[in-house]
Amino acid sequence: MPLKLLFSKQGQKLSGMRFDDYHISFEVKKNLAKLGFTKPTDIQFKSIPPILKGEDVLAIAQTGTGKTAAFAIPVIDIIHRKKTTSRADGIKCLVMVPTRELAEQIHGVFEKLSKHTKVKAFSIYGGVEQDKQIVRLQESLDVLIATPGRMFDLVSQGHLNLSRVDILILDEADHMLDLGFVKDIYDIKKKLPRTHQTLFFSATINEQIKKLAYSLVKNAIRIQISPKDPVSKNVNHSVAFIEMDDKRFFLERMVKEHPDSKILVFVRTKVRAERVAKAMERVGIQSVTIHGDKEQKDRFDVMNRFKSGEVKILIATDVSARGIDIPNVEYVVNYDLPEQAENYVHRVGRTGRGREKGFAVAFCSTEEIPMLKEIETFLGKPISVVDMDKNEYQDTLDFTEDVDNNWKDLIKENEAFLSTLKKPNKGKKGKR
Ligand code: ADP
Ligand code: MG
């Protein structure tokens, strides 16, 4: 499936934008002003333009961040502009929600935002008499907010025609999945015109939601994520683009330029941990490793030597370092990017603890860029890139004291490692 995860970087410049500056209908602006909405929230700022353009959107933002208006504003505007008659022309937008309460609430928002426009909204849900709903469905109606059960009843009875719907919205998409409405959503899609816009709004994102979104949408899908940063403010974290074969030189330089700092280095496998330690040894840097293959006693011992500062460099895998609290780690180096995006947060969280400041840098090779994207998706924002020109990069390679390296072995080793990167992350995982 041609699926793209896109980031919206425009969110960073939220500052001055006001609803008055938007190219949306005068009536909608007036309604917004009446509600006291002068500036868009972050998720509104990010979602409104692509929705107006007709793109499919998967928008993730925490509860209470204004997701309802994030879809209601552009939807009302689109329908209002297109509509040339007030005669019944079929439902143009269907909003599917998991609960009756939510259907009512969203209906209320649509009513307030569509005053004096040509747009009419209505909600249907179970637990109440359906006759009144049937009557209303016969009249002019543009936006229908519905819970799946009642909606299917009315469709099967022939009271509800969805053949003109060109925008489908799933609000609380995560909740919908929890409640097991997935099949309903597939069924509904079959009843809509072949090309339509699909919008997902959710408070959380997980693999299931991503999968659902991907399986339902043919076009590129834009992911907008909550601005809340899961990485502590005390951690200054960045990414440097460094090719696989060059990473050890950069680590060497970093260690030598910060001889008094404690540095925690993360790698993906136990084999990598030992190899990096050997590479450091070749250039006179003492380090210790910790990973799943070590005896518990050794692990305690290693940890104590690092904690006390006797050894300044600890090379670790994710699993072995999870949850450990080490004082005064000045730098975290993501020598390899983590296999699971959320581990990035755990890793960089090893520095900058309490009130301390910390620095983290990720060494990202070309092959790891997709992983970087995943991490950025998880974080909800791009990671700042270390500014480094070709000369600076070359300087680091020249800086090394590793004169006696066996290139063939190194290339073989890195090729073997790269081939593990390309495999999809499924099934049994190696011991780390
Ligand atoms: P979510 O769906 O993300 O949980 P809601 O759409 O329910 O959030 O909105 C949460 C609250 O924020 C509502 O009370 C709404 O009126 C208010 N709100 C939404 N957008 C704005 C805005 N641009 N300016 C001020 N208040 C807003
Ligand atoms: Mg909501």
JSON list of N, CA and C in Angstrom, two decimals, residues 90-148:
[
{"chain": "A", "resi": 90, "resn": "GLY", "atom": "N", "xyz": [-28.23, 15.08, -0.47]},
{"chain": "A", "resi": 90, "resn": "GLY", "atom": "CA", "xyz": [-27.52, 13.93, 0.10]},
{"chain": "A", "resi": 90, "resn": "GLY", "atom": "C", "xyz": [-26.48, 14.33, 1.12]},
{"chain": "A", "resi": 91, "resn": "ILE", "atom": "N", "xyz": [-26.17, 13.41, 2.01]},
{"chain": "A", "resi": 91, "resn": "ILE", "atom": "CA", "xyz": [-25.19, 13.67, 3.07]},
{"chain": "A", "resi": 91, "resn": "ILE", "atom": "C", "xyz": [-23.79, 13.72, 2.47]},
{"chain": "A", "resi": 92, "resn": "LYS", "atom": "N", "xyz": [-23.04, 14.77, 2.82]},
{"chain": "A", "resi": 92, "resn": "LYS", "atom": "CA", "xyz": [-21.70, 14.95, 2.25]},
{"chain": "A", "resi": 92, "resn": "LYS", "atom": "C", "xyz": [-20.60, 14.48, 3.19]},
{"chain": "A", "resi": 93, "resn": "CYS", "atom": "N", "xyz": [-20.92, 14.55, 4.48]},
{"chain": "A", "resi": 93, "resn": "CYS", "atom": "CA", "xyz": [-19.89, 14.18, 5.47]},
{"chain": "A", "resi": 93, "resn": "CYS", "atom": "C", "xyz": [-20.50, 13.28, 6.54]},
{"chain": "A", "resi": 94, "resn": "LEU", "atom": "N", "xyz": [-19.84, 12.17, 6.78]},
{"chain": "A", "resi": 94, "resn": "LEU", "atom": "CA", "xyz": [-20.29, 11.25, 7.82]},
{"chain": "A", "resi": 94, "resn": "LEU", "atom": "C", "xyz": [-19.23, 11.20, 8.92]},
{"chain": "A", "resi": 95, "resn": "VAL", "atom": "N", "xyz": [-19.66, 11.51, 10.15]},
{"chain": "A", "resi": 95, "resn": "VAL", "atom": "CA", "xyz": [-18.73, 11.44, 11.29]},
{"chain": "A", "resi": 95, "resn": "VAL", "atom": "C", "xyz": [-19.13, 10.23, 12.13]},
{"chain": "A", "resi": 96, "resn": "MET", "atom": "N", "xyz": [-18.25, 9.27, 12.23]},
{"chain": "A", "resi": 96, "resn": "MET", "atom": "CA", "xyz": [-18.55, 8.10, 13.04]},
{"chain": "A", "resi": 96, "resn": "MET", "atom": "C", "xyz": [-17.90, 8.21, 14.40]},
{"chain": "A", "resi": 97, "resn": "VAL", "atom": "N", "xyz": [-18.69, 7.97, 15.41]},
{"chain": "A", "resi": 97, "resn": "VAL", "atom": "CA", "xyz": [-18.21, 8.12, 16.79]},
{"chain": "A", "resi": 97, "resn": "VAL", "atom": "C", "xyz": [-18.62, 6.90, 17.61]},
{"chain": "A", "resi": 98, "resn": "PRO", "atom": "N", "xyz": [-17.89, 6.63, 18.69]},
{"chain": "A", "resi": 98, "resn": "PRO", "atom": "CA", "xyz": [-18.21, 5.42, 19.46]},
{"chain": "A", "resi": 98, "resn": "PRO", "atom": "C", "xyz": [-19.39, 5.55, 20.41]},
{"chain": "A", "resi": 99, "resn": "THR", "atom": "N", "xyz": [-19.69, 6.76, 20.86]},
{"chain": "A", "resi": 99, "resn": "THR", "atom": "CA", "xyz": [-20.75, 6.86, 21.89]},
{"chain": "A", "resi": 99, "resn": "THR", "atom": "C", "xyz": [-21.82, 7.90, 21.53]},
{"chain": "A", "resi": 100, "resn": "ARG", "atom": "N", "xyz": [-22.94, 7.72, 22.15]},
{"chain": "A", "resi": 100, "resn": "ARG", "atom": "CA", "xyz": [-24.06, 8.65, 21.93]},
{"chain": "A", "resi": 100, "resn": "ARG", "atom": "C", "xyz": [-23.70, 10.05, 22.42]},
{"chain": "A", "resi": 101, "resn": "GLU", "atom": "N", "xyz": [-23.08, 10.09, 23.57]},
{"chain": "A", "resi": 101, "resn": "GLU", "atom": "CA", "xyz": [-22.72, 11.38, 24.16]},
{"chain": "A", "resi": 101, "resn": "GLU", "atom": "C", "xyz": [-21.82, 12.17, 23.22]},
{"chain": "A", "resi": 102, "resn": "LEU", "atom": "N", "xyz": [-20.91, 11.47, 22.63]},
{"chain": "A", "resi": 102, "resn": "LEU", "atom": "CA", "xyz": [-19.99, 12.14, 21.72]},
{"chain": "A", "resi": 102, "resn": "LEU", "atom": "C", "xyz": [-20.72, 12.61, 20.47]},
{"chain": "A", "resi": 103, "resn": "ALA", "atom": "N", "xyz": [-21.66, 11.81, 20.00]},
{"chain": "A", "resi": 103, "resn": "ALA", "atom": "CA", "xyz": [-22.44, 12.20, 18.82]},
{"chain": "A", "resi": 103, "resn": "ALA", "atom": "C", "xyz": [-23.16, 13.52, 19.10]},
{"chain": "A", "resi": 104, "resn": "GLU", "atom": "N", "xyz": [-23.75, 13.61, 20.27]},
{"chain": "A", "resi": 104, "resn": "GLU", "atom": "CA", "xyz": [-24.47, 14.83, 20.67]},
{"chain": "A", "resi": 104, "resn": "GLU", "atom": "C", "xyz": [-23.51, 16.02, 20.75]},
{"chain": "A", "resi": 105, "resn": "GLN", "atom": "N", "xyz": [-22.39, 15.78, 21.39]},
{"chain": "A", "resi": 105, "resn": "GLN", "atom": "CA", "xyz": [-21.42, 16.85, 21.61]},
{"chain": "A", "resi": 105, "resn": "GLN", "atom": "C", "xyz": [-20.89, 17.40, 20.27]},
{"chain": "A", "resi": 106, "resn": "ILE", "atom": "N", "xyz": [-20.56, 16.50, 19.37]},
{"chain": "A", "resi": 106, "resn": "ILE", "atom": "CA", "xyz": [-20.03, 16.94, 18.08]},
{"chain": "A", "resi": 106, "resn": "ILE", "atom": "C", "xyz": [-21.11, 17.64, 17.27]},
{"chain": "A", "resi": 107, "resn": "HIS", "atom": "N", "xyz": [-22.31, 17.11, 17.36]},
{"chain": "A", "resi": 107, "resn": "HIS", "atom": "CA", "xyz": [-23.44, 17.77, 16.70]},
{"chain": "A", "resi": 107, "resn": "HIS", "atom": "C", "xyz": [-23.52, 19.22, 17.16]},
{"chain": "A", "resi": 108, "resn": "GLY", "atom": "N", "xyz": [-23.40, 19.41, 18.48]},
{"chain": "A", "resi": 108, "resn": "GLY", "atom": "CA", "xyz": [-23.45, 20.76, 19.04]},
{"chain": "A", "resi": 108, "resn": "GLY", "atom": "C", "xyz": [-22.38, 21.67, 18.46]},
{"chain": "A", "resi": 109, "resn": "VAL", "atom": "N", "xyz": [-21.18, 21.16, 18.31]},
{"chain": "A", "resi": 109, "resn": "VAL", "atom": "CA", "xyz": [-20.09, 21.97, 17.76]},
{"chain": "A", "resi": 109, "resn": "VAL", "atom": "C", "xyz": [-20.39, 22.33, 16.30]},
{"chain": "A", "resi": 110, "resn": "PHE", "atom": "N", "xyz": [-20.88, 21.36, 15.54]},
{"chain": "A", "resi": 110, "resn": "PHE", "atom": "CA", "xyz": [-21.23, 21.64, 14.14]},
{"chain": "A", "resi": 110, "resn": "PHE", "atom": "C", "xyz": [-22.32, 22.70, 14.06]},
{"chain": "A", "resi": 111, "resn": "GLU", "atom": "N", "xyz": [-23.30, 22.60, 14.94]},
{"chain": "A", "resi": 111, "resn": "GLU", "atom": "CA", "xyz": [-24.39, 23.59, 14.92]},
{"chain": "A", "resi": 111, "resn": "GLU", "atom": "C", "xyz": [-23.85, 25.00, 15.14]},
{"chain": "A", "resi": 112, "resn": "LYS", "atom": "N", "xyz": [-22.99, 25.11, 16.15]},
{"chain": "A", "resi": 112, "resn": "LYS", "atom": "CA", "xyz": [-22.46, 26.44, 16.48]},
{"chain": "A", "resi": 112, "resn": "LYS", "atom": "C", "xyz": [-21.57, 26.98, 15.38]},
{"chain": "A", "resi": 113, "resn": "LEU", "atom": "N", "xyz": [-20.79, 26.13, 14.78]},
{"chain": "A", "resi": 113, "resn": "LEU", "atom": "CA", "xyz": [-19.84, 26.61, 13.77]},
{"chain": "A", "resi": 113, "resn": "LEU", "atom": "C", "xyz": [-20.46, 26.79, 12.39]},
{"chain": "A", "resi": 114, "resn": "SER", "atom": "N", "xyz": [-21.67, 26.25, 12.21]},
{"chain": "A", "resi": 114, "resn": "SER", "atom": "CA", "xyz": [-22.27, 26.34, 10.86]},
{"chain": "A", "resi": 114, "resn": "SER", "atom": "C", "xyz": [-23.42, 27.33, 10.78]},
{"chain": "A", "resi": 115, "resn": "LYS", "atom": "N", "xyz": [-23.62, 28.07, 11.86]},
{"chain": "A", "resi": 115, "resn": "LYS", "atom": "CA", "xyz": [-24.68, 29.08, 11.84]},
{"chain": "A", "resi": 115, "resn": "LYS", "atom": "C", "xyz": [-24.49, 30.02, 10.65]},
{"chain": "A", "resi": 116, "resn": "HIS", "atom": "N", "xyz": [-25.61, 30.40, 10.01]},
{"chain": "A", "resi": 116, "resn": "HIS", "atom": "CA", "xyz": [-25.60, 31.32, 8.87]},
{"chain": "A", "resi": 116, "resn": "HIS", "atom": "C", "xyz": [-24.86, 30.75, 7.65]},
{"chain": "A", "resi": 117, "resn": "THR", "atom": "N", "xyz": [-24.49, 29.49, 7.69]},
{"chain": "A", "resi": 117, "resn": "THR", "atom": "CA", "xyz": [-23.93, 28.88, 6.48]},
{"chain": "A", "resi": 117, "resn": "THR", "atom": "C", "xyz": [-25.03, 28.00, 5.87]},
{"chain": "A", "resi": 118, "resn": "LYS", "atom": "N", "xyz": [-24.68, 27.38, 4.72]},
{"chain": "A", "resi": 118, "resn": "LYS", "atom": "CA", "xyz": [-25.67, 26.50, 4.08]},
{"chain": "A", "resi": 118, "resn": "LYS", "atom": "C", "xyz": [-25.60, 25.08, 4.64]},
{"chain": "A", "resi": 119, "resn": "VAL", "atom": "N", "xyz": [-24.76, 24.90, 5.65]},
{"chain": "A", "resi": 119, "resn": "VAL", "atom": "CA", "xyz": [-24.50, 23.55, 6.14]},
{"chain": "A", "resi": 119, "resn": "VAL", "atom": "C", "xyz": [-25.44, 23.15, 7.27]},
{"chain": "A", "resi": 120, "resn": "LYS", "atom": "N", "xyz": [-25.99, 21.94, 7.12]},
{"chain": "A", "resi": 120, "resn": "LYS", "atom": "CA", "xyz": [-26.86, 21.44, 8.19]},
{"chain": "A", "resi": 120, "resn": "LYS", "atom": "C", "xyz": [-26.35, 20.10, 8.70]},
{"chain": "A", "resi": 121, "resn": "ALA", "atom": "N", "xyz": [-26.31, 20.02, 10.04]},
{"chain": "A", "resi": 121, "resn": "ALA", "atom": "CA", "xyz": [-25.79, 18.79, 10.66]},
{"chain": "A", "resi": 121, "resn": "ALA", "atom": "C", "xyz": [-26.87, 18.14, 11.53]},
{"chain": "A", "resi": 122, "resn": "PHE", "atom": "N", "xyz": [-26.72, 16.84, 11.68]},
{"chain": "A", "resi": 122, "resn": "PHE", "atom": "CA", "xyz": [-27.67, 16.09, 12.51]},
{"chain": "A", "resi": 122, "resn": "PHE", "atom": "C", "xyz": [-26.96, 14.86, 13.06]},
{"chain": "A", "resi": 123, "resn": "SER", "atom": "N", "xyz": [-27.45, 14.39, 14.22]},
{"chain": "A", "resi": 123, "resn": "SER", "atom": "CA", "xyz": [-26.81, 13.19, 14.78]},
{"chain": "A", "resi": 123, "resn": "SER", "atom": "C", "xyz": [-27.83, 12.07, 15.01]},
{"chain": "A", "resi": 124, "resn": "ILE", "atom": "N", "xyz": [-27.39, 10.86, 14.78]},
{"chain": "A", "resi": 124, "resn": "ILE", "atom": "CA", "xyz": [-28.24, 9.70, 15.07]},
{"chain": "A", "resi": 124, "resn": "ILE", "atom": "C", "xyz": [-27.47, 8.71, 15.93]},
{"chain": "A", "resi": 125, "resn": "TYR", "atom": "N", "xyz": [-28.20, 8.10, 16.84]},
{"chain": "A", "resi": 125, "resn": "TYR", "atom": "CA", "xyz": [-27.58, 7.10, 17.72]},
{"chain": "A", "resi": 125, "resn": "TYR", "atom": "C", "xyz": [-28.69, 6.26, 18.32]},
{"chain": "A", "resi": 126, "resn": "GLY", "atom": "N", "xyz": [-28.31, 5.13, 18.88]},
{"chain": "A", "resi": 126, "resn": "GLY", "atom": "CA", "xyz": [-29.30, 4.20, 19.42]},
{"chain": "A", "resi": 126, "resn": "GLY", "atom": "C", "xyz": [-29.82, 4.63, 20.78]},
{"chain": "A", "resi": 127, "resn": "GLY", "atom": "N", "xyz": [-30.74, 3.84, 21.29]},
{"chain": "A", "resi": 127, "resn": "GLY", "atom": "CA", "xyz": [-31.26, 4.11, 22.63]},
{"chain": "A", "resi": 127, "resn": "GLY", "atom": "C", "xyz": [-32.40, 5.11, 22.64]},
{"chain": "A", "resi": 128, "resn": "VAL", "atom": "N", "xyz": [-32.69, 5.69, 21.51]},
{"chain": "A", "resi": 128, "resn": "VAL", "atom": "CA", "xyz": [-33.85, 6.60, 21.41]},
{"chain": "A", "resi": 128, "resn": "VAL", "atom": "C", "xyz": [-34.68, 6.16, 20.21]},
{"chain": "A", "resi": 129, "resn": "GLU", "atom": "N", "xyz": [-35.89, 6.62, 20.17]},
{"chain": "A", "resi": 129, "resn": "GLU", "atom": "CA", "xyz": [-36.81, 6.30, 19.09]},
{"chain": "A", "resi": 129, "resn": "GLU", "atom": "C", "xyz": [-36.20, 6.66, 17.74]},
{"chain": "A", "resi": 130, "resn": "GLN", "atom": "N", "xyz": [-36.40, 5.81, 16.78]},
{"chain": "A", "resi": 130, "resn": "GLN", "atom": "CA", "xyz": [-35.76, 6.13, 15.50]},
{"chain": "A", "resi": 130, "resn": "GLN", "atom": "C", "xyz": [-36.65, 6.90, 14.52]},
{"chain": "A", "resi": 131, "resn": "ASP", "atom": "N", "xyz": [-37.95, 6.92, 14.81]},
{"chain": "A", "resi": 131, "resn": "ASP", "atom": "CA", "xyz": [-38.86, 7.56, 13.85]},
{"chain": "A", "resi": 131, "resn": "ASP", "atom": "C", "xyz": [-38.53, 9.03, 13.59]},
{"chain": "A", "resi": 132, "resn": "LYS", "atom": "N", "xyz": [-38.24, 9.74, 14.68]},
{"chain": "A", "resi": 132, "resn": "LYS", "atom": "CA", "xyz": [-37.92, 11.16, 14.53]},
{"chain": "A", "resi": 132, "resn": "LYS", "atom": "C", "xyz": [-36.65, 11.33, 13.69]},
{"chain": "A", "resi": 133, "resn": "GLN", "atom": "N", "xyz": [-35.73, 10.44, 13.91]},
{"chain": "A", "resi": 133, "resn": "GLN", "atom": "CA", "xyz": [-34.48, 10.50, 13.16]},
{"chain": "A", "resi": 133, "resn": "GLN", "atom": "C", "xyz": [-34.76, 10.25, 11.67]},
{"chain": "A", "resi": 134, "resn": "ILE", "atom": "N", "xyz": [-35.65, 9.30, 11.41]},
{"chain": "A", "resi": 134, "resn": "ILE", "atom": "CA", "xyz": [-35.99, 8.99, 10.01]},
{"chain": "A", "resi": 134, "resn": "ILE", "atom": "C", "xyz": [-36.59, 10.20, 9.32]},
{"chain": "A", "resi": 135, "resn": "VAL", "atom": "N", "xyz": [-37.46, 10.90, 10.04]},
{"chain": "A", "resi": 135, "resn": "VAL", "atom": "CA", "xyz": [-38.09, 12.09, 9.46]},
{"chain": "A", "resi": 135, "resn": "VAL", "atom": "C", "xyz": [-37.02, 13.13, 9.12]},
{"chain": "A", "resi": 136, "resn": "ARG", "atom": "N", "xyz": [-36.11, 13.32, 10.06]},
{"chain": "A", "resi": 136, "resn": "ARG", "atom": "CA", "xyz": [-35.06, 14.33, 9.85]},
{"chain": "A", "resi": 136, "resn": "ARG", "atom": "C", "xyz": [-34.16, 13.95, 8.66]},
{"chain": "A", "resi": 137, "resn": "LEU", "atom": "N", "xyz": [-33.94, 12.66, 8.51]},
{"chain": "A", "resi": 137, "resn": "LEU", "atom": "CA", "xyz": [-33.07, 12.21, 7.42]},
{"chain": "A", "resi": 137, "resn": "LEU", "atom": "C", "xyz": [-33.66, 12.50, 6.03]},
{"chain": "A", "resi": 138, "resn": "GLN", "atom": "N", "xyz": [-34.94, 12.70, 5.97]},
{"chain": "A", "resi": 138, "resn": "GLN", "atom": "CA", "xyz": [-35.57, 12.99, 4.67]},
{"chain": "A", "resi": 138, "resn": "GLN", "atom": "C", "xyz": [-35.30, 14.43, 4.24]},
{"chain": "A", "resi": 139, "resn": "GLU", "atom": "N", "xyz": [-35.01, 15.28, 5.23]},
{"chain": "A", "resi": 139, "resn": "GLU", "atom": "CA", "xyz": [-34.81, 16.69, 4.91]},
{"chain": "A", "resi": 139, "resn": "GLU", "atom": "C", "xyz": [-33.37, 16.97, 4.49]},
{"chain": "A", "resi": 140, "resn": "SER", "atom": "N", "xyz": [-33.14, 18.22, 4.14]},
{"chain": "A", "resi": 140, "resn": "SER", "atom": "CA", "xyz": [-31.80, 18.61, 3.72]},
{"chain": "A", "resi": 140, "resn": "SER", "atom": "C", "xyz": [-30.81, 18.39, 4.87]},
{"chain": "A", "resi": 141, "resn": "LEU", "atom": "N", "xyz": [-29.73, 17.68, 4.56]},
{"chain": "A", "resi": 141, "resn": "LEU", "atom": "CA", "xyz": [-28.77, 17.32, 5.59]},
{"chain": "A", "resi": 141, "resn": "LEU", "atom": "C", "xyz": [-27.39, 17.14, 4.96]},
{"chain": "A", "resi": 142, "resn": "ASP", "atom": "N", "xyz": [-26.39, 17.80, 5.53]},
{"chain": "A", "resi": 142, "resn": "ASP", "atom": "CA", "xyz": [-25.04, 17.73, 4.93]},
{"chain": "A", "resi": 142, "resn": "ASP", "atom": "C", "xyz": [-24.06, 16.91, 5.75]},
{"chain": "A", "resi": 143, "resn": "VAL", "atom": "N", "xyz": [-24.18, 17.06, 7.07]},
{"chain": "A", "resi": 143, "resn": "VAL", "atom": "CA", "xyz": [-23.24, 16.36, 7.95]},
{"chain": "A", "resi": 143, "resn": "VAL", "atom": "C", "xyz": [-24.03, 15.47, 8.89]},
{"chain": "A", "resi": 144, "resn": "LEU", "atom": "N", "xyz": [-23.69, 14.18, 8.88]},
{"chain": "A", "resi": 144, "resn": "LEU", "atom": "CA", "xyz": [-24.35, 13.26, 9.79]},
{"chain": "A", "resi": 144, "resn": "LEU", "atom": "C", "xyz": [-23.34, 12.70, 10.77]},
{"chain": "A", "resi": 145, "resn": "ILE", "atom": "N", "xyz": [-23.65, 12.85, 12.06]},
{"chain": "A", "resi": 145, "resn": "ILE", "atom": "CA", "xyz": [-22.79, 12.29, 13.11]},
{"chain": "A", "resi": 145, "resn": "ILE", "atom": "C", "xyz": [-23.53, 11.06, 13.63]},
{"chain": "A", "resi": 146, "resn": "ALA", "atom": "N", "xyz": [-22.85, 9.91, 13.65]},
{"chain": "A", "resi": 146, "resn": "ALA", "atom": "CA", "xyz": [-23.58, 8.69, 13.96]},
{"chain": "A", "resi": 146, "resn": "ALA", "atom": "C", "xyz": [-22.77, 7.68, 14.74]},
{"chain": "A", "resi": 147, "resn": "THR", "atom": "N", "xyz": [-23.46, 6.92, 15.57]},
{"chain": "A", "resi": 147, "resn": "THR", "atom": "CA", "xyz": [-22.84, 5.73, 16.17]},
{"chain": "A", "resi": 147, "resn": "THR", "atom": "C", "xyz": [-23.12, 4.58, 15.20]},
{"chain": "A", "resi": 148, "resn": "PRO", "atom": "N", "xyz": [-22.24, 3.61, 15.14]},
{"chain": "A", "resi": 148, "resn": "PRO", "atom": "CA", "xyz": [-22.37, 2.57, 14.10]},
{"chain": "A", "resi": 148, "resn": "PRO", "atom": "C", "xyz": [-23.68, 1.78, 14.15]}
]
